[in-house]
Tab-separated table of C-alpha atoms in Angstrom:
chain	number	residue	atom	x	y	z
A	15	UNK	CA	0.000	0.000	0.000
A	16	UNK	CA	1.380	3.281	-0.960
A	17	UNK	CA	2.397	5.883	1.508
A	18	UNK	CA	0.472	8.873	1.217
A	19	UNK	CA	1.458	12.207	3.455
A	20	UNK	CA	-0.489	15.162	3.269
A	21	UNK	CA	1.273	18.154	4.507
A	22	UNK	CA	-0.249	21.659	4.603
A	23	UNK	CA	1.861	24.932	5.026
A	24	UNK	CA	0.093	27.488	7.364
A	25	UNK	CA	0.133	31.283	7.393
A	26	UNK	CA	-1.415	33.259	9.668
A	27	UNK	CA	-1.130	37.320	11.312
A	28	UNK	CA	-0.438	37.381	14.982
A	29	UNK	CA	-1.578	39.671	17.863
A	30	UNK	CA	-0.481	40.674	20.936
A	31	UNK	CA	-2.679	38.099	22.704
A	32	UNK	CA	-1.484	34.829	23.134
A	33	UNK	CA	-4.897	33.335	24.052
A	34	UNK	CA	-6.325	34.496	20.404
A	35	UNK	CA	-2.864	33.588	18.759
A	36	UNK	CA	-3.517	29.449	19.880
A	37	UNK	CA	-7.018	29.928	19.235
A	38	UNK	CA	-6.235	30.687	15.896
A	39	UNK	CA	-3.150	27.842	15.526
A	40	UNK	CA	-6.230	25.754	16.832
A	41	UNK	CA	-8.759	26.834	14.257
A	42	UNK	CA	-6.274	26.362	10.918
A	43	UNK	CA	-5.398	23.441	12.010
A	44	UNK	CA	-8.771	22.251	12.203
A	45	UNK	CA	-9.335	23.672	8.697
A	46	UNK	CA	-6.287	22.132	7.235
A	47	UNK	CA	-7.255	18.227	9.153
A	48	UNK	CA	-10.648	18.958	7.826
A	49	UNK	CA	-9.292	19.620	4.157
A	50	UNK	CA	-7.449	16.073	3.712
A	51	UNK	CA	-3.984	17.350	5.514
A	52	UNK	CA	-2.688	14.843	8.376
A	53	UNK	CA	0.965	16.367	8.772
A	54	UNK	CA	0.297	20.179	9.461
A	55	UNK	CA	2.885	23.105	9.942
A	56	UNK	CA	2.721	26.176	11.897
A	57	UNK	CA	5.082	29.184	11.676
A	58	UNK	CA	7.657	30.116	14.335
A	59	UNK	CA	6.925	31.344	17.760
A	60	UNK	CA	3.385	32.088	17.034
A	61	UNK	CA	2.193	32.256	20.392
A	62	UNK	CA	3.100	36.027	20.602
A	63	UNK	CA	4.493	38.782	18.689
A	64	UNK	CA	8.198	38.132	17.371
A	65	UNK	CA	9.574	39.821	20.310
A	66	UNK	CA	13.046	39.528	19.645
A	67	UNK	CA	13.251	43.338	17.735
A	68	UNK	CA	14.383	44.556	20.953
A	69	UNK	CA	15.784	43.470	23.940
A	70	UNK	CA	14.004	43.581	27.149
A	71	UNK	CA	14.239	41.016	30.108
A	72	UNK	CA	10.951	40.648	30.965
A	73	UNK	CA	10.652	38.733	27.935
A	74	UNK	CA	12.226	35.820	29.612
A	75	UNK	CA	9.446	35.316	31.574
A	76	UNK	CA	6.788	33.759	28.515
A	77	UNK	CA	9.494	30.845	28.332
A	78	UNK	CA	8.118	27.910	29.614
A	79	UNK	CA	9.539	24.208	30.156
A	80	UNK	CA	8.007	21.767	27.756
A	81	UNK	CA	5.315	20.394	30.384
A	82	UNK	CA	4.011	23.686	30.564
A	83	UNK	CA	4.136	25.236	27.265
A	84	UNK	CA	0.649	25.975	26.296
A	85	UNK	CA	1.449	25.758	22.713
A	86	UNK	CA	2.873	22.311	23.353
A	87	UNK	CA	-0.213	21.453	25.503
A	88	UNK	CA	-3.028	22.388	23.431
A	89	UNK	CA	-2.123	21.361	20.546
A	90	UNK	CA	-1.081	17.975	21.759
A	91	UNK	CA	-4.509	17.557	22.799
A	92	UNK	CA	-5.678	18.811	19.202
A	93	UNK	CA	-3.510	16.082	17.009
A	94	UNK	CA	-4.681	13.741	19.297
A	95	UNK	CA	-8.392	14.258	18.262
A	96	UNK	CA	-7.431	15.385	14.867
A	97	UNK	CA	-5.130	12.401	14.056
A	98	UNK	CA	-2.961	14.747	13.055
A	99	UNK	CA	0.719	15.434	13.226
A	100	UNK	CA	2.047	18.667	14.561
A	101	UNK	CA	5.446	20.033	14.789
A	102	UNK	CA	5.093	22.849	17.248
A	103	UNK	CA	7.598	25.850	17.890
A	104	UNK	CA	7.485	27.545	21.482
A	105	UNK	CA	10.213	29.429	23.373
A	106	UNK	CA	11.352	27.159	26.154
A	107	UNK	CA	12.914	27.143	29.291
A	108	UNK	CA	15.811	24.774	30.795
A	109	UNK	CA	16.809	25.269	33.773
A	110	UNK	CA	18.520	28.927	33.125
A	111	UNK	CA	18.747	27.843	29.608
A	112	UNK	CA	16.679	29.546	27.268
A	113	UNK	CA	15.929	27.966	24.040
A	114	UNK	CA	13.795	28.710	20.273
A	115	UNK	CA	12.665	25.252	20.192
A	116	UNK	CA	10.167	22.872	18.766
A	117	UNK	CA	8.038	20.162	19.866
A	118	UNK	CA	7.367	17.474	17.043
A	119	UNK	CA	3.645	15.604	18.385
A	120	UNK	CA	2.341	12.723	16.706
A	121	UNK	CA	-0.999	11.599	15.702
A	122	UNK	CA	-1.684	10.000	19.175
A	123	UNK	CA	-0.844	13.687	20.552
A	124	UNK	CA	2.398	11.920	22.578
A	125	UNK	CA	5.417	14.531	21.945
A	126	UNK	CA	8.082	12.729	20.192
A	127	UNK	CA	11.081	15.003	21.102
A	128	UNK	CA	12.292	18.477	20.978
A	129	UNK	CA	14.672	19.978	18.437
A	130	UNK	CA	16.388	23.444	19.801
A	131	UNK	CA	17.100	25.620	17.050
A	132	UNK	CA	20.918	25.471	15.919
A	133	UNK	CA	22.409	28.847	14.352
A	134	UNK	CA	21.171	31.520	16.302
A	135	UNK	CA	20.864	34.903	14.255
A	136	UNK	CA	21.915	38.768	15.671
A	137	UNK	CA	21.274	41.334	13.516
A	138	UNK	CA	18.974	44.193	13.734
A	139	UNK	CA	15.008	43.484	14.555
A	140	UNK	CA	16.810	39.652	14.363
A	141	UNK	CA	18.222	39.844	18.009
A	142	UNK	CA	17.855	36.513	18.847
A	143	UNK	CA	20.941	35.852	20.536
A	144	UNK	CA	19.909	37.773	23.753
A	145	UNK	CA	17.371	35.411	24.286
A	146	UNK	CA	17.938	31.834	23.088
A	147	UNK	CA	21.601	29.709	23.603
A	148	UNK	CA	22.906	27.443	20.659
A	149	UNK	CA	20.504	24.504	20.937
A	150	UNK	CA	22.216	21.561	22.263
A	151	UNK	CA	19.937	18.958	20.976
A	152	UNK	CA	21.890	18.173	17.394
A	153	UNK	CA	19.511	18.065	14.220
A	154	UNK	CA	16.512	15.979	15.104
A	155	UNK	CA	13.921	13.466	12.534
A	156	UNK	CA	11.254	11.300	14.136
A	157	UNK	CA	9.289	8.302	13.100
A	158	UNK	CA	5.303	9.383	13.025
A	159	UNK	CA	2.660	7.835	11.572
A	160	UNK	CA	2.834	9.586	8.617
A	161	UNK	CA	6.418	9.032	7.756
A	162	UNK	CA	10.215	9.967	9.220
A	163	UNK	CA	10.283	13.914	9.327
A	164	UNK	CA	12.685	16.606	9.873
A	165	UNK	CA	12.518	20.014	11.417
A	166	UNK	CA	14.715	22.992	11.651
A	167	UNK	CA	13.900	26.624	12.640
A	168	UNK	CA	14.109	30.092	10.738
A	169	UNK	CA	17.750	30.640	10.717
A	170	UNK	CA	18.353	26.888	10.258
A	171	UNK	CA	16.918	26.905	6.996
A	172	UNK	CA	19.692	28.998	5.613
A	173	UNK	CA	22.376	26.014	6.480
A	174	UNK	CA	22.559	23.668	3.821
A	175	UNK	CA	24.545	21.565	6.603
A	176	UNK	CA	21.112	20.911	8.103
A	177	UNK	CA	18.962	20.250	5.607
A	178	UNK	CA	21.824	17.647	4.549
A	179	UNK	CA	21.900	16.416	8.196
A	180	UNK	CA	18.342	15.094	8.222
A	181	UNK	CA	18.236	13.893	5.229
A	182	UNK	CA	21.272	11.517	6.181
A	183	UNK	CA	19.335	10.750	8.898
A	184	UNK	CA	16.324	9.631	6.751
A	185	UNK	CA	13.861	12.394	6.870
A	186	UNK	CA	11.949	11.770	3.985
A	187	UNK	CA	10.013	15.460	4.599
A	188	UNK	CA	11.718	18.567	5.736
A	189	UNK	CA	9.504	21.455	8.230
A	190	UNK	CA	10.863	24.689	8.770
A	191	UNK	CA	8.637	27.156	10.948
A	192	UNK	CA	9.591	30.628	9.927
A	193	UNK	CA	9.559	34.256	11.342
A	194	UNK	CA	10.904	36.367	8.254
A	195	UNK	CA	10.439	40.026	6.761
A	196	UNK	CA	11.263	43.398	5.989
A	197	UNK	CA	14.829	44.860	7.367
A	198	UNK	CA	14.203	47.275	10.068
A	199	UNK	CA	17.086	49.742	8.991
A	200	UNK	CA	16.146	49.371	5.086
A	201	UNK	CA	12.296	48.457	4.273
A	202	UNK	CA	13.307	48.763	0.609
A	203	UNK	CA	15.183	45.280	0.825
A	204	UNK	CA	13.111	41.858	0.631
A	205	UNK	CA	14.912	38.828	1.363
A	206	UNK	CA	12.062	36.938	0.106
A	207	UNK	CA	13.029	35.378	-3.213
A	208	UNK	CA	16.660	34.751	-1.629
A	209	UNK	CA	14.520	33.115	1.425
A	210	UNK	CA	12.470	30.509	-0.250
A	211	UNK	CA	14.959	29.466	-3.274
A	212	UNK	CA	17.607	28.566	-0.677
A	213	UNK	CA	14.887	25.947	0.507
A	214	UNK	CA	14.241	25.018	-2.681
A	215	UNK	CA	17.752	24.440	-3.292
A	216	UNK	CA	17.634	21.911	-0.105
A	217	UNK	CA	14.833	20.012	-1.496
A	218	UNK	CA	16.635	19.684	-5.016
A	219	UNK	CA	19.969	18.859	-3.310
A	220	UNK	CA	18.328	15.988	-1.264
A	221	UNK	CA	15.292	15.068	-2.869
A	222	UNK	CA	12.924	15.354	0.042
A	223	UNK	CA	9.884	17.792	-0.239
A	224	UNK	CA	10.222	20.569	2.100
A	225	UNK	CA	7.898	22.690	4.030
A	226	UNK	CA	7.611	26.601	4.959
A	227	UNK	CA	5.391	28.347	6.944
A	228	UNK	CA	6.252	32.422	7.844
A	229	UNK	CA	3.445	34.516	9.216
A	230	UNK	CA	2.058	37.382	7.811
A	231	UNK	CA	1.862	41.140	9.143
A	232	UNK	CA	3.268	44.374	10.487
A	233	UNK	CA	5.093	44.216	14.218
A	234	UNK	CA	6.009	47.240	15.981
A	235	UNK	CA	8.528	47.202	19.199
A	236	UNK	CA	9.518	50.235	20.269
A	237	UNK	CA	11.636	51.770	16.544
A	238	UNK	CA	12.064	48.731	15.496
A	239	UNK	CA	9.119	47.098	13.154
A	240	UNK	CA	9.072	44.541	10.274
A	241	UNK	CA	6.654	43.471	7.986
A	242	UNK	CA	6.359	39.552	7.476
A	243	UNK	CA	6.457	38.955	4.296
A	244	UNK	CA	4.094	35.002	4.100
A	245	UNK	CA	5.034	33.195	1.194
A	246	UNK	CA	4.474	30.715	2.350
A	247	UNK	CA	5.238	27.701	0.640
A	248	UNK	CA	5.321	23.611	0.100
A	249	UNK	CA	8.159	22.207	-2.567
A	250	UNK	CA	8.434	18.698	-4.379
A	251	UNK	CA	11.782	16.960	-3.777
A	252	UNK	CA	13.026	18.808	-6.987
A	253	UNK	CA	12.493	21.990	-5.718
A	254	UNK	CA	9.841	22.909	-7.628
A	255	UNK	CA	6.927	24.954	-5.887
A	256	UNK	CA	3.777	23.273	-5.954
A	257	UNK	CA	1.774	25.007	-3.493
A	258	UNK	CA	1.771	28.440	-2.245
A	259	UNK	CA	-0.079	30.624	0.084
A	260	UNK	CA	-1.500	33.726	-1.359
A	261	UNK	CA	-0.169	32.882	-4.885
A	262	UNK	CA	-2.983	33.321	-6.859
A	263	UNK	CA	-1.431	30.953	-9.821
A	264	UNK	CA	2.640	28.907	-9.813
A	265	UNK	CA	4.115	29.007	-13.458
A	266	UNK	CA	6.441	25.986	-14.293
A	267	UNK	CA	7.550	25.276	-10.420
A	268	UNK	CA	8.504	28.484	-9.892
A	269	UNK	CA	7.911	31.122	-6.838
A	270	UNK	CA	5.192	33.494	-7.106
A	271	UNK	CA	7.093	36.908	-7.169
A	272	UNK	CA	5.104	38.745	-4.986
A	273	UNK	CA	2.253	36.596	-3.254
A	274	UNK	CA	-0.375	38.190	-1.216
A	275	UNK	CA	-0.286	38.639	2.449
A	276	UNK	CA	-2.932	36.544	3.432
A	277	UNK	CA	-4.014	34.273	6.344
A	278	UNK	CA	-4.554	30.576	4.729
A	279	UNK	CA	-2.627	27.372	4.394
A	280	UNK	CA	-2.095	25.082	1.208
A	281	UNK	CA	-2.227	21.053	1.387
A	282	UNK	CA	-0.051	19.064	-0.955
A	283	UNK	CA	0.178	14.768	-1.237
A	284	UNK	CA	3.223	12.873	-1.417
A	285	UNK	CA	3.911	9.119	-2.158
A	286	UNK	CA	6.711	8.418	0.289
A	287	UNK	CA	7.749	5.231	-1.330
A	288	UNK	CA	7.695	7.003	-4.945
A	289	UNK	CA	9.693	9.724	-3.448
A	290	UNK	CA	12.467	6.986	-2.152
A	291	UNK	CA	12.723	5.556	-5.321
A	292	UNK	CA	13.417	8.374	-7.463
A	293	UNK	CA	15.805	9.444	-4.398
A	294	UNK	CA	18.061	6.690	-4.647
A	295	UNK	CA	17.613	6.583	-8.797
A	296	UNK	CA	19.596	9.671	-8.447
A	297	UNK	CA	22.653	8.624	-6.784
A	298	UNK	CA	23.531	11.544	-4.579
A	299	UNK	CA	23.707	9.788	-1.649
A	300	UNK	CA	25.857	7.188	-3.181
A	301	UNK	CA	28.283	9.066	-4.770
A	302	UNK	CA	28.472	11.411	-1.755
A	303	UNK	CA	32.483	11.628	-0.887
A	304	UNK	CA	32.237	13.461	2.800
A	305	UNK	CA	36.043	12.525	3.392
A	306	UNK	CA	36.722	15.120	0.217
A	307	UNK	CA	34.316	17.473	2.699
């Protein structure tokens, strides 16, 4: 029997209430279980407002250890009804360890693990670095009953050491929750068609399909503000786009070059086992030569 996934890429506009922010995790995902998907995405730290434009250490305070994440929680309740996968991000606490991390639930709601996001960025609007350490975890895949998946964070997805990682762990679908947009000290400059094509580039180099979800919307902290840009996006193992939030039509595989910035998520099916085949027809894991690396 073949292996059918189907994944769906989220996007949604967050408040400054947390409470509404899971309600509405809790209502796409309904829509996007009710519309065939069974492995669902959200973006990155959508709980709140992508706090890290400024630096203030009160902040610390909405980290939460795993059993008491209320992301983690209620939507491990949710895939458990649903039948639904989830991999969840939430800002967690360890101890006095602070991490951007992410909670991958299966179908039966039990959490599976936690992956802590790797390369941290610091850069203006991007201070992340105040509040999260290195995560300590190592790249992460799990076995759910949909099929072995990856996930990385934001910053992650730039690495092509990551994407590479999984995929030589056997992650036959790659998740990367996302937090992206405008550049607080130029506005002119969108990193969005630089953004998605170096995931696209990870699904062509390793011939896995590969998700993105990035939220939607204008956040203001203090003089810093950014405008999240969406786009997003769900990619065959050639890199080839075939679903896309706001895009109101995809041309040949390609991007749309300026989708709109609207709440939504897109489903897209997968045959595992035909995906495996024309993985290993291609050799690149075979003819890899890491002691040339």
């Amino acid at each position: 029997m073949p292996r059918v996934i189907k994944v769906a890429a989220t996007q949604l506009e967050i408040t400054r209430d947390p409470d509404k922010n899971l309600a509405k995790a809790e209502e796409i995902v309904r829509e996007a279980a009710a519309a065939g998907a069974n492995v669902i995405l959200l973006q990155e730290l959508f709980e709140n407002w992508y706090f890290c434009q400024e630096q203030k250490g009160e902040y610390f305070d909405w980290a939460k250890p795993l059993e008491e994440s209320k992301p983690v929680q209620r939507l491990s309740k949710l895939a458990k009804e649903l039948g639904v996968v989830l991999p969840v991000s939430f800002f967690e606490r360890v101890n006095n360890a602070h991490f951007n991390s992410l909670a991958m639930i299966d179908a039966d709601g039990t959490v599976l693990g936690v992956y802590r996001k790797s390369h941290i960025p610091d850069g203006p609007g991007y201070q992340e670095k105040f509040y999260f350490s290195p995560g300590d975890t190592g790249f992460k895949v799990w076995d759910t009953k949909f099929g072995r998946l990856g996930a990385a964070i934001c910053w992650d997805q730039w690495f092509p050491e990551a994407a590479r990682s999984m995929a030589l762990m056997g992650a036959e679908v790659l998740f990367y929750p996302t937090a992206i947009g405008s550049e607080p000290e130029d506005p002119s400059y969108t990193s969005y068609p630089h953004w998605a094509r170096t995931m696209l580039g990870h699904a062509a180099a390793n011939l896995v399909p590969v998700v993105a979800s990035n939220r939607i919307g204008t956040e203001t902290w203090g003089k810093s503000s950014i405008t999240f840009y969406g786009g997003s996006f769900i990619s065959g193992q050639h890199g080839d786009v075939l679903a896309q939030v706001g895009a109101k039509e995809l041309k040949d595989g390609n991007l749309h070059p300026k989708p709109d910035s609207v709440e939504g998520f897109v489903v897209q099916a997968f045959d595992l086992d035909k995906c495996r085949t024309n993985r290993l027809g291609w050799g690149v894991f075979r003819d890899r030569r890491p002691e040339l690396y």
